[in-house]
PDB file of C-alpha atoms in Angstrom:
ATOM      1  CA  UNK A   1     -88.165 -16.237   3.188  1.00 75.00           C
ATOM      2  CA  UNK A   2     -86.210 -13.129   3.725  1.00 82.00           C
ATOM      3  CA  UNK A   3     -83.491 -14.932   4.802  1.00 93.00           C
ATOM      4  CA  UNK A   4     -80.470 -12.418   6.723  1.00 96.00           C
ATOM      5  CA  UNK A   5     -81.641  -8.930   6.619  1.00 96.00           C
ATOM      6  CA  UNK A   6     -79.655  -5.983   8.009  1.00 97.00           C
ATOM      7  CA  UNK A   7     -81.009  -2.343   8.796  1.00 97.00           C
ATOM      8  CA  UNK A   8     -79.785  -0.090   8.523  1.00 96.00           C
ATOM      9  CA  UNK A   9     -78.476   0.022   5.219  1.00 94.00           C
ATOM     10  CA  UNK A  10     -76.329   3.366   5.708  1.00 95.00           C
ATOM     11  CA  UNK A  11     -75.112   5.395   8.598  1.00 96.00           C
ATOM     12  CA  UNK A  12     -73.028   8.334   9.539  1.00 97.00           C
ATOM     13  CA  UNK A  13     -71.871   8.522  12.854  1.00 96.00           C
ATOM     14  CA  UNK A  14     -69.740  11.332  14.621  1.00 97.00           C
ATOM     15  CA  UNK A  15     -66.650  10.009  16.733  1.00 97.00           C
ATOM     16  CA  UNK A  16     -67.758   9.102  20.055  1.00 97.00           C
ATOM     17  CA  UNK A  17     -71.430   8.533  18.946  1.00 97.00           C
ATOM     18  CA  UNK A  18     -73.007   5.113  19.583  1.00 96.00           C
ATOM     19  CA  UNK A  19     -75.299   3.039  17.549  1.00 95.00           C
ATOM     20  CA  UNK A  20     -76.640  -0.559  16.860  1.00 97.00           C
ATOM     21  CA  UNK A  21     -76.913  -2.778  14.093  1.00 97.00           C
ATOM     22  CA  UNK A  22     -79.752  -5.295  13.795  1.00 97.00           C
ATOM     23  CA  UNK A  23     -79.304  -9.060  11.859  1.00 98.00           C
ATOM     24  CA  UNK A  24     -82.083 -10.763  11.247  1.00 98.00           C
ATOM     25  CA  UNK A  25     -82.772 -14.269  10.237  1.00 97.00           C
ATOM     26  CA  UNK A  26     -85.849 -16.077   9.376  1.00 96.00           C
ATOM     27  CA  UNK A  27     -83.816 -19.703   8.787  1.00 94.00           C
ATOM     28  CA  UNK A  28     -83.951 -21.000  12.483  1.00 94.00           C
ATOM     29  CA  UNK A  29     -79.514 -21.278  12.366  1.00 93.00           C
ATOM     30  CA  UNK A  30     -77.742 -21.450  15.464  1.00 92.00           C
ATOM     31  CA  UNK A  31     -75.193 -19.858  14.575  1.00 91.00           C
ATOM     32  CA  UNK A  32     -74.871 -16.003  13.691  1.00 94.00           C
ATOM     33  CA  UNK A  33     -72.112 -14.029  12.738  1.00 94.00           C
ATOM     34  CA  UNK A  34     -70.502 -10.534  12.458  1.00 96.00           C
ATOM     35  CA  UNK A  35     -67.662  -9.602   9.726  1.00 95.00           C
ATOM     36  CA  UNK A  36     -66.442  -6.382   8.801  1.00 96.00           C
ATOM     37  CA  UNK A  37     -65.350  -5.747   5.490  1.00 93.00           C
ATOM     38  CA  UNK A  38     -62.373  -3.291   4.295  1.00 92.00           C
ATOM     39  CA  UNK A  39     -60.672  -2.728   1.108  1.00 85.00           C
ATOM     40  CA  UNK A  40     -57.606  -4.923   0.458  1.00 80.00           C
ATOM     41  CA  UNK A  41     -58.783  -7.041   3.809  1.00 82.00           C
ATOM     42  CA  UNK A  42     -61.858  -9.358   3.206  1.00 85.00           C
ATOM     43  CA  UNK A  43     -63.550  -9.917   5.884  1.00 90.00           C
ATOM     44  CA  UNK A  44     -62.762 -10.257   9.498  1.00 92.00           C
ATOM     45  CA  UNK A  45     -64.784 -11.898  12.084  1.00 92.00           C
ATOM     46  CA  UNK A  46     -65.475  -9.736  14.791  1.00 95.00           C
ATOM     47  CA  UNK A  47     -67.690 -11.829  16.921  1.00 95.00           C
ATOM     48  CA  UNK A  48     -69.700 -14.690  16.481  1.00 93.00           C
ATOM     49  CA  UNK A  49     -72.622 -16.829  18.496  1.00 93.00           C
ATOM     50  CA  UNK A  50     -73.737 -20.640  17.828  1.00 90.00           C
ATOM     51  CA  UNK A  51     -76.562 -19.997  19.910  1.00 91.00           C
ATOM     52  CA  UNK A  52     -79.003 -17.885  22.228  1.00 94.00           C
ATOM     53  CA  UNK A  53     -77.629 -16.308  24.654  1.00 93.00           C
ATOM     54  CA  UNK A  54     -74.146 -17.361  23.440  1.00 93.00           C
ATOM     55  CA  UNK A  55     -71.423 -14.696  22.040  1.00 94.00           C
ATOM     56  CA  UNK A  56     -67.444 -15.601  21.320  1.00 92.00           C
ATOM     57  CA  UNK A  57     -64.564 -12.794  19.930  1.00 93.00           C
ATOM     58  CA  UNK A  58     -63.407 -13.561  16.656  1.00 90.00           C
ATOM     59  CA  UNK A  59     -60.397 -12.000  15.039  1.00 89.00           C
ATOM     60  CA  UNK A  60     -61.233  -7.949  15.193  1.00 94.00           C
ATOM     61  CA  UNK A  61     -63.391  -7.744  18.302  1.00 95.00           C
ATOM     62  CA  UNK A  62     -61.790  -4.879  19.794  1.00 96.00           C
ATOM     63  CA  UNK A  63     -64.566  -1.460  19.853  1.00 96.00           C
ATOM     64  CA  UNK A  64     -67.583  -4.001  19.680  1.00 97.00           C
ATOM     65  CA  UNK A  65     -70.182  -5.453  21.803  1.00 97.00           C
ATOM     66  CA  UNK A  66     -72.766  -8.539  20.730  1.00 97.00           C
ATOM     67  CA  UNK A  67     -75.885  -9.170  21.694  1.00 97.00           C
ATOM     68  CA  UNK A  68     -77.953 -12.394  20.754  1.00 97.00           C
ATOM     69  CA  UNK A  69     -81.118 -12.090  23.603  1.00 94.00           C
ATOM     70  CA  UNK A  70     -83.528 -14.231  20.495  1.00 95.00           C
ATOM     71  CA  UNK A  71     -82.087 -16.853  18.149  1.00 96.00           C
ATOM     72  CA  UNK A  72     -83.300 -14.918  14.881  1.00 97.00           C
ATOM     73  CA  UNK A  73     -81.467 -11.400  16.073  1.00 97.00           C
ATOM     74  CA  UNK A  74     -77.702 -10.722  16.439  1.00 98.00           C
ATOM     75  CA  UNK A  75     -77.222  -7.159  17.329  1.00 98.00           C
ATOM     76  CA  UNK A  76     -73.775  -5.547  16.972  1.00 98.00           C
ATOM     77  CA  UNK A  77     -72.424  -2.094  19.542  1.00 97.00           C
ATOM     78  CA  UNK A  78     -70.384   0.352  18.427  1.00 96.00           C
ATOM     79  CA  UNK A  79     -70.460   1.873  22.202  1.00 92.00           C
ATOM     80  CA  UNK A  80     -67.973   4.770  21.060  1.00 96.00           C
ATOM     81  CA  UNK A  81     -67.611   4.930  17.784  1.00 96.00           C
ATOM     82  CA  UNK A  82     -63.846   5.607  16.214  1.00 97.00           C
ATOM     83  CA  UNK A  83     -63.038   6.736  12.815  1.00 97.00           C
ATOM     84  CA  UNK A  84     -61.118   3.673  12.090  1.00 96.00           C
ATOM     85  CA  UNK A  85     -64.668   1.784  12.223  1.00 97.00           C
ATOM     86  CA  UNK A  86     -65.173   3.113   9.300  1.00 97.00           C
ATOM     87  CA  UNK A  87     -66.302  -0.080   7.202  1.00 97.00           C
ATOM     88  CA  UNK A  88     -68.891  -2.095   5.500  1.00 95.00           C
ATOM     89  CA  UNK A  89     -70.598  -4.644   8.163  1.00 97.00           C
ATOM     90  CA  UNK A  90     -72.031  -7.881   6.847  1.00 96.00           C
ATOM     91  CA  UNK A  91     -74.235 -10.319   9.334  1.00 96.00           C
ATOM     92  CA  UNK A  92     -74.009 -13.988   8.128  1.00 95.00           C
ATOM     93  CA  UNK A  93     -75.521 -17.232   9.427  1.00 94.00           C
ATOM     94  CA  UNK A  94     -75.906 -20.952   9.569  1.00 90.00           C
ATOM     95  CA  UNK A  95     -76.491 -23.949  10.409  1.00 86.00           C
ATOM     96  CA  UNK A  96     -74.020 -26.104  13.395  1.00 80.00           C
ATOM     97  CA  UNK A  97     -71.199 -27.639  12.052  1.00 68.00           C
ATOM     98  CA  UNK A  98     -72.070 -31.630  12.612  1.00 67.00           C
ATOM     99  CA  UNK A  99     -69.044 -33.668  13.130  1.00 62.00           C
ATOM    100  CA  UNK A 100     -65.421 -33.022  11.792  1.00 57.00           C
ATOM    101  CA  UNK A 101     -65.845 -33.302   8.203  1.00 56.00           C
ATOM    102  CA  UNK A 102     -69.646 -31.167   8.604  1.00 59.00           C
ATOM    103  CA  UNK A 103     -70.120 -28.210   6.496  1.00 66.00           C
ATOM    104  CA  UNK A 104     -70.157 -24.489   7.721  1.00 68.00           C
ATOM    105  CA  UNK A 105     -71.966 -22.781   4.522  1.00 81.00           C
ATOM    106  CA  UNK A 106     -72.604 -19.401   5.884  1.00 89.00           C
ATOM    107  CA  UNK A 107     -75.853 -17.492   4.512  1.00 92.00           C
ATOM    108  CA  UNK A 108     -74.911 -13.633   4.358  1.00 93.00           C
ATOM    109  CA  UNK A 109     -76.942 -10.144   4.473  1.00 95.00           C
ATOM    110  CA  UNK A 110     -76.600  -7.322   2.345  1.00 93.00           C
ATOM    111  CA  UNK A 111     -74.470  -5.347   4.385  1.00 95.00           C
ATOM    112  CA  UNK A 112     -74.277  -1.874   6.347  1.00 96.00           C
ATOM    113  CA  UNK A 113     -72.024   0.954   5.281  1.00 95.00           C
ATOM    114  CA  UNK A 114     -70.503   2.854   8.445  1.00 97.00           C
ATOM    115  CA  UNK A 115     -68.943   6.043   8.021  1.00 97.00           C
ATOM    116  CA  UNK A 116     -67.228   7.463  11.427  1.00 97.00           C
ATOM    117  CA  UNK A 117     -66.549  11.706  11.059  1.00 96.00           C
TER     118      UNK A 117
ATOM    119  CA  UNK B   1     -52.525 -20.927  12.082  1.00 80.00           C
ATOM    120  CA  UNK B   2     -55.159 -21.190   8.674  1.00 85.00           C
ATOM    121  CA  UNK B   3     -54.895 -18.815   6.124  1.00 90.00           C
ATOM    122  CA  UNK B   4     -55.896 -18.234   2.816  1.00 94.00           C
ATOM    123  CA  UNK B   5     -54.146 -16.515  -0.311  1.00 95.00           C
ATOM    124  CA  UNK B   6     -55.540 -15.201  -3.411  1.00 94.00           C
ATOM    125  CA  UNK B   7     -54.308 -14.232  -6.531  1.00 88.00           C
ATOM    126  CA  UNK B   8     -54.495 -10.109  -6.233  1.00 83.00           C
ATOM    127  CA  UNK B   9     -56.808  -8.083  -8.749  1.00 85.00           C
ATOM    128  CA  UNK B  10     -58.219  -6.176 -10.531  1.00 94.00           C
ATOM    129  CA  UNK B  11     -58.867  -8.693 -13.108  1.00 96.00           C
ATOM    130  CA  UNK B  12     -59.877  -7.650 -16.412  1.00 97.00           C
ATOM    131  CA  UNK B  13     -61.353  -9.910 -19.063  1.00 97.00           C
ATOM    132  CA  UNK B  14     -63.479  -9.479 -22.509  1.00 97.00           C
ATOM    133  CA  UNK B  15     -66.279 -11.551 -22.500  1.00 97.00           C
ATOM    134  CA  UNK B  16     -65.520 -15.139 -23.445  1.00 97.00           C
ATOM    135  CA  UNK B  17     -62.703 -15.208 -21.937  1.00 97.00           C
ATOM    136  CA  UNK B  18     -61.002 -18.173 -19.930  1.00 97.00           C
ATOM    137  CA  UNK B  19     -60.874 -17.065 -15.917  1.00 97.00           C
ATOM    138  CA  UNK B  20     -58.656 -18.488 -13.884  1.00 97.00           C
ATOM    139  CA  UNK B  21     -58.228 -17.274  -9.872  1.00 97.00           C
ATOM    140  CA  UNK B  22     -55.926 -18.512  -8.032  1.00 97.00           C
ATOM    141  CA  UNK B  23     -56.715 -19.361  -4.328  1.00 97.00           C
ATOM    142  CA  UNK B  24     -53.792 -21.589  -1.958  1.00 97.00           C
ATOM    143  CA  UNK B  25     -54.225 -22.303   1.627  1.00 95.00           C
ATOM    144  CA  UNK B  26     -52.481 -23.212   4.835  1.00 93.00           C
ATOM    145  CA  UNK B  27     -54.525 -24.972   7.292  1.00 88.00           C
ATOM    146  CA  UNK B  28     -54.154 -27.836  10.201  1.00 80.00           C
ATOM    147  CA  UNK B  29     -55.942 -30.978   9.007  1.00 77.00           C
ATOM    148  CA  UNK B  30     -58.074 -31.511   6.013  1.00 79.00           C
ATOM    149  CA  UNK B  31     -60.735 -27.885   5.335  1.00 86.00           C
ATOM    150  CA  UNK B  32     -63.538 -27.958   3.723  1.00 88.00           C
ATOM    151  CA  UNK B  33     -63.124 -24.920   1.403  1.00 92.00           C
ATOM    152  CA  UNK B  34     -65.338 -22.531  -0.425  1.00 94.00           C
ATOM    153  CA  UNK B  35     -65.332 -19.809  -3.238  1.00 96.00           C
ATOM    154  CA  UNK B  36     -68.136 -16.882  -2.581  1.00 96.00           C
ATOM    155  CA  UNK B  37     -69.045 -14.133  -4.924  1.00 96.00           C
ATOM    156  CA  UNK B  38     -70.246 -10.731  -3.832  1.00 94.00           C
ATOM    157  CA  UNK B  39     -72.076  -9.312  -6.570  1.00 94.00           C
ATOM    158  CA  UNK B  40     -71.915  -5.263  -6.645  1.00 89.00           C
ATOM    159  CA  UNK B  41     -74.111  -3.771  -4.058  1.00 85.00           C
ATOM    160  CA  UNK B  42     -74.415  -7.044  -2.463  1.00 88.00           C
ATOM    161  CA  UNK B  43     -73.716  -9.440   0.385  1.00 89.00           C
ATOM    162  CA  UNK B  44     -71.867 -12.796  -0.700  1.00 92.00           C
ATOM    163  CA  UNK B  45     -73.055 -15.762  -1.713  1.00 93.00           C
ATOM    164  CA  UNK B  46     -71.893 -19.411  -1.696  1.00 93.00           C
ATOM    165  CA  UNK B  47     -70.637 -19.825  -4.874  1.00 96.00           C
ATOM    166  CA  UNK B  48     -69.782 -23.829  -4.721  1.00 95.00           C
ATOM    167  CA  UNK B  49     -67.613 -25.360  -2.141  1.00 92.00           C
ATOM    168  CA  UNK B  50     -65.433 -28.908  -1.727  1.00 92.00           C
ATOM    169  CA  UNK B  51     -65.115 -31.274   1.417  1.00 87.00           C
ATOM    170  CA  UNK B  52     -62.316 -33.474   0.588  1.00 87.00           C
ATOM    171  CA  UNK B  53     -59.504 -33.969  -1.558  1.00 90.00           C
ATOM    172  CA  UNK B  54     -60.044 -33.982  -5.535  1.00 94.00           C
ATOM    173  CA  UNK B  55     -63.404 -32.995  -5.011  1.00 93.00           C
ATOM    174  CA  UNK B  56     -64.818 -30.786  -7.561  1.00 96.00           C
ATOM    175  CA  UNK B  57     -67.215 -28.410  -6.633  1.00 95.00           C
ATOM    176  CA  UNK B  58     -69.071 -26.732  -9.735  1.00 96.00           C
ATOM    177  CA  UNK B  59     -71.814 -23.884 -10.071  1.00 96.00           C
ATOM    178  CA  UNK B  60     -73.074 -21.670 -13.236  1.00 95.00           C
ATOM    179  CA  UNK B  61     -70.339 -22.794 -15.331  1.00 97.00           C
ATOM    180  CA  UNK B  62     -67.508 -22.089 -12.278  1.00 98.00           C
ATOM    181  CA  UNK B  63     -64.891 -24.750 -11.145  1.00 98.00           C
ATOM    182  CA  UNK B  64     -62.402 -25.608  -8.701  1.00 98.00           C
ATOM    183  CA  UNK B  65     -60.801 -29.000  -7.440  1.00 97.00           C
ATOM    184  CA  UNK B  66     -59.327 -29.451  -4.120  1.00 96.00           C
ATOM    185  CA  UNK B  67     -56.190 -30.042  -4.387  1.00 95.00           C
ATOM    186  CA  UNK B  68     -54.352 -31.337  -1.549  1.00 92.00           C
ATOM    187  CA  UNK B  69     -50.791 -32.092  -2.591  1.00 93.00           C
ATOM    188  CA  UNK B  70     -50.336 -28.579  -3.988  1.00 95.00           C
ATOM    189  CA  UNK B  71     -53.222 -26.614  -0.973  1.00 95.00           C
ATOM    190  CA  UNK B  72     -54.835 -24.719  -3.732  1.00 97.00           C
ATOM    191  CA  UNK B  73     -58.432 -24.720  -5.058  1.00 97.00           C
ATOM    192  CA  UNK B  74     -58.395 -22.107  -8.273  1.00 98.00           C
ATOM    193  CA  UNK B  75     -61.731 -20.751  -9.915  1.00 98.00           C
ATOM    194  CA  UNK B  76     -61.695 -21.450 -12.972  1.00 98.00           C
ATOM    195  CA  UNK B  77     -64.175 -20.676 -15.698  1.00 98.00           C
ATOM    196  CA  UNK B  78     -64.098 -21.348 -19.840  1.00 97.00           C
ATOM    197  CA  UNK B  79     -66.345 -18.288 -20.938  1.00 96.00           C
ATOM    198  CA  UNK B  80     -67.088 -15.259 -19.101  1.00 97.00           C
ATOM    199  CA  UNK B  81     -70.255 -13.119 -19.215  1.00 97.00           C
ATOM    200  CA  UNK B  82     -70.406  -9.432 -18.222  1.00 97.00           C
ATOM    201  CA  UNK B  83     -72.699 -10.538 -15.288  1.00 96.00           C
ATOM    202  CA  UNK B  84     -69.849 -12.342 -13.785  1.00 97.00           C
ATOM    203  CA  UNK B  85     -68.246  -9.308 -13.166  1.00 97.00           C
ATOM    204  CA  UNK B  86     -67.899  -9.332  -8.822  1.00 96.00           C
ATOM    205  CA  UNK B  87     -65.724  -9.846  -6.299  1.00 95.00           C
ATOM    206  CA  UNK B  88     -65.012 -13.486  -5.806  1.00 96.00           C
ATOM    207  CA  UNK B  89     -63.634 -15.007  -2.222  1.00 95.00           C
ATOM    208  CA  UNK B  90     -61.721 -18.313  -1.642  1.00 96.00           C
ATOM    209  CA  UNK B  91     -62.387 -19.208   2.058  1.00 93.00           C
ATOM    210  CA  UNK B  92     -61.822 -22.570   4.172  1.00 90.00           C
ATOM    211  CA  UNK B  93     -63.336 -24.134   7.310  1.00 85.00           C
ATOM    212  CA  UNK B  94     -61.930 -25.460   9.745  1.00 73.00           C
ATOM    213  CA  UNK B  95     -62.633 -29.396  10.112  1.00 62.00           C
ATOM    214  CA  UNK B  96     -61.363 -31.050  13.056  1.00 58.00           C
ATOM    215  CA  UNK B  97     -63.641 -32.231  15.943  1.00 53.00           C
ATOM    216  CA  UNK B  98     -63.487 -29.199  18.621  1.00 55.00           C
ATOM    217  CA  UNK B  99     -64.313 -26.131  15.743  1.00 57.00           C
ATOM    218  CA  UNK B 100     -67.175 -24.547  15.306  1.00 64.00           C
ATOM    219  CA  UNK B 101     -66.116 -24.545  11.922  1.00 67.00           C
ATOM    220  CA  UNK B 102     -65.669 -20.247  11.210  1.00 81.00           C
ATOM    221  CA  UNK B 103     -64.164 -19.376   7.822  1.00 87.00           C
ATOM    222  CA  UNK B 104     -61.298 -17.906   7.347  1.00 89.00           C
ATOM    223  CA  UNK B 105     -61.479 -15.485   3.837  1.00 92.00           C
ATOM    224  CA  UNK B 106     -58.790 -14.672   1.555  1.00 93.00           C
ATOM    225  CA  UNK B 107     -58.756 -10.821   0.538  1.00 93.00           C
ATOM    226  CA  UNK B 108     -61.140 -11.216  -2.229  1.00 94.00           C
ATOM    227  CA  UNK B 109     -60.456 -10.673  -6.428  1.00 95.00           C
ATOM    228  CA  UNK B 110     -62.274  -8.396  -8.403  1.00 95.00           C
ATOM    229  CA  UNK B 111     -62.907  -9.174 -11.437  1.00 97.00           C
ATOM    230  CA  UNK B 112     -64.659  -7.282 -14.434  1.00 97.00           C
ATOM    231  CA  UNK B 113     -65.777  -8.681 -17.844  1.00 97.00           C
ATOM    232  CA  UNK B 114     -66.108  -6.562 -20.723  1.00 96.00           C
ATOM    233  CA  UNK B 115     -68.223  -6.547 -23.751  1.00 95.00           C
TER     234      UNK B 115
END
């Protein structure tokens, strides 16, 4: 199993461009996940789905658009990008949280470094 | 609303050494809570994770107990390697009835183990 993979790996993008990035996951979870990742910040959910053809904002999802048309593939948008999207983007899944005390272990990609000119 | 506080790095240890990181947390309710590593060059992984009070969750040598009266869960570890060096993250989850059950991440600690 490949588990989550993530292309593209690297990108440069001038401001105003637009681009995509592709998660994949080959563990049949319902839910999929976005997080940016800046220094001194951790990560911050940007959007999140816990299902196909389901998307929800998380904390940072102003600039971004989600996409999950097939349960394995959570696209993120940068429709114009900004330099203050400037980041490293990691895709993360898992399985539904069952029940109150259920467990939400989150199975993460190896990232995508954005640089916005 | 949940949050989660972490001991600020760089830490910097020779090999050997005794690691503690601390990690506290405010949350509604009772979280299930979790301590990831990110490995250089990496994405994170689940490093080992507690459900309930005085639980002890425990992976390649690393601790922590959930502690309720005092919200903290600390990493702790009684000899570091110079492959632990990373980035470690304490993060919780949400556990009442109506959440999807997100985490919430504290800013991460990097640590690095010298020979």
């Amino acid at each position: 199993n490949a588990g989550v993979t993530q292309t593209p790996k690297f990108r440069v993008l001038k401001t105003g461009q637009s681009m995509t990035l592709l998660c994949a996951q080959d563990m049949n979870h319902e839910y999929m996940y976005w997080y940016r990742q800046d220094p001194g910040m951790g990560l911050r959910l940007i959007h999140y789905s816990v299902g196909e053809g389901t998307t929800a904002k998380g904390e940072v999802p102003d600039g971004y658009n989600v996409s999950r048309l097939k349960k394995q593939n959570f696209l993120l948008g940068l429709e114009s990008a900004a330099p203050s999207q400037t980041s490293v983007y990691f895709c993360a899944s898992s399985r539904p949280k069952v029940g109150p005390g259920g467990l939400n272990e989150q199975f993460f990609g190896p990232g995508t470094r954005l640089t916005v000119l | 609303g949940n949050s989660v506080t972490q001991m600020e790095g760089p830490v910097t240890l020779s090999e050997e050494a005794f690691l503690t990181i601390n990690c506290t947390y405010t949350a509604t309710g009772y979280p299930s809570l979790f301590w990831y590593v990110q490995y250089p060059g990496e994405g994170l992984q689940l490093l080992l994770k507690a459900t309930k009070a005085d639980d002890k969750g425990s992976n390649k040598g690393f601790e922590a107990t959930y502690r309720k009266e005092t919200t903290s869960f600390h990493l702790e570890k009684g000899s570091v390697q110079v492959s632990d060096s990373a980035v470690y993250f304490c993060a919780l989850s949400d556990n009442y009835g109506g959440s999807q059950g997100n985490l919430i991440f504290g800013k991460g600690t990097k640590l690095s183990v010298k020979p």
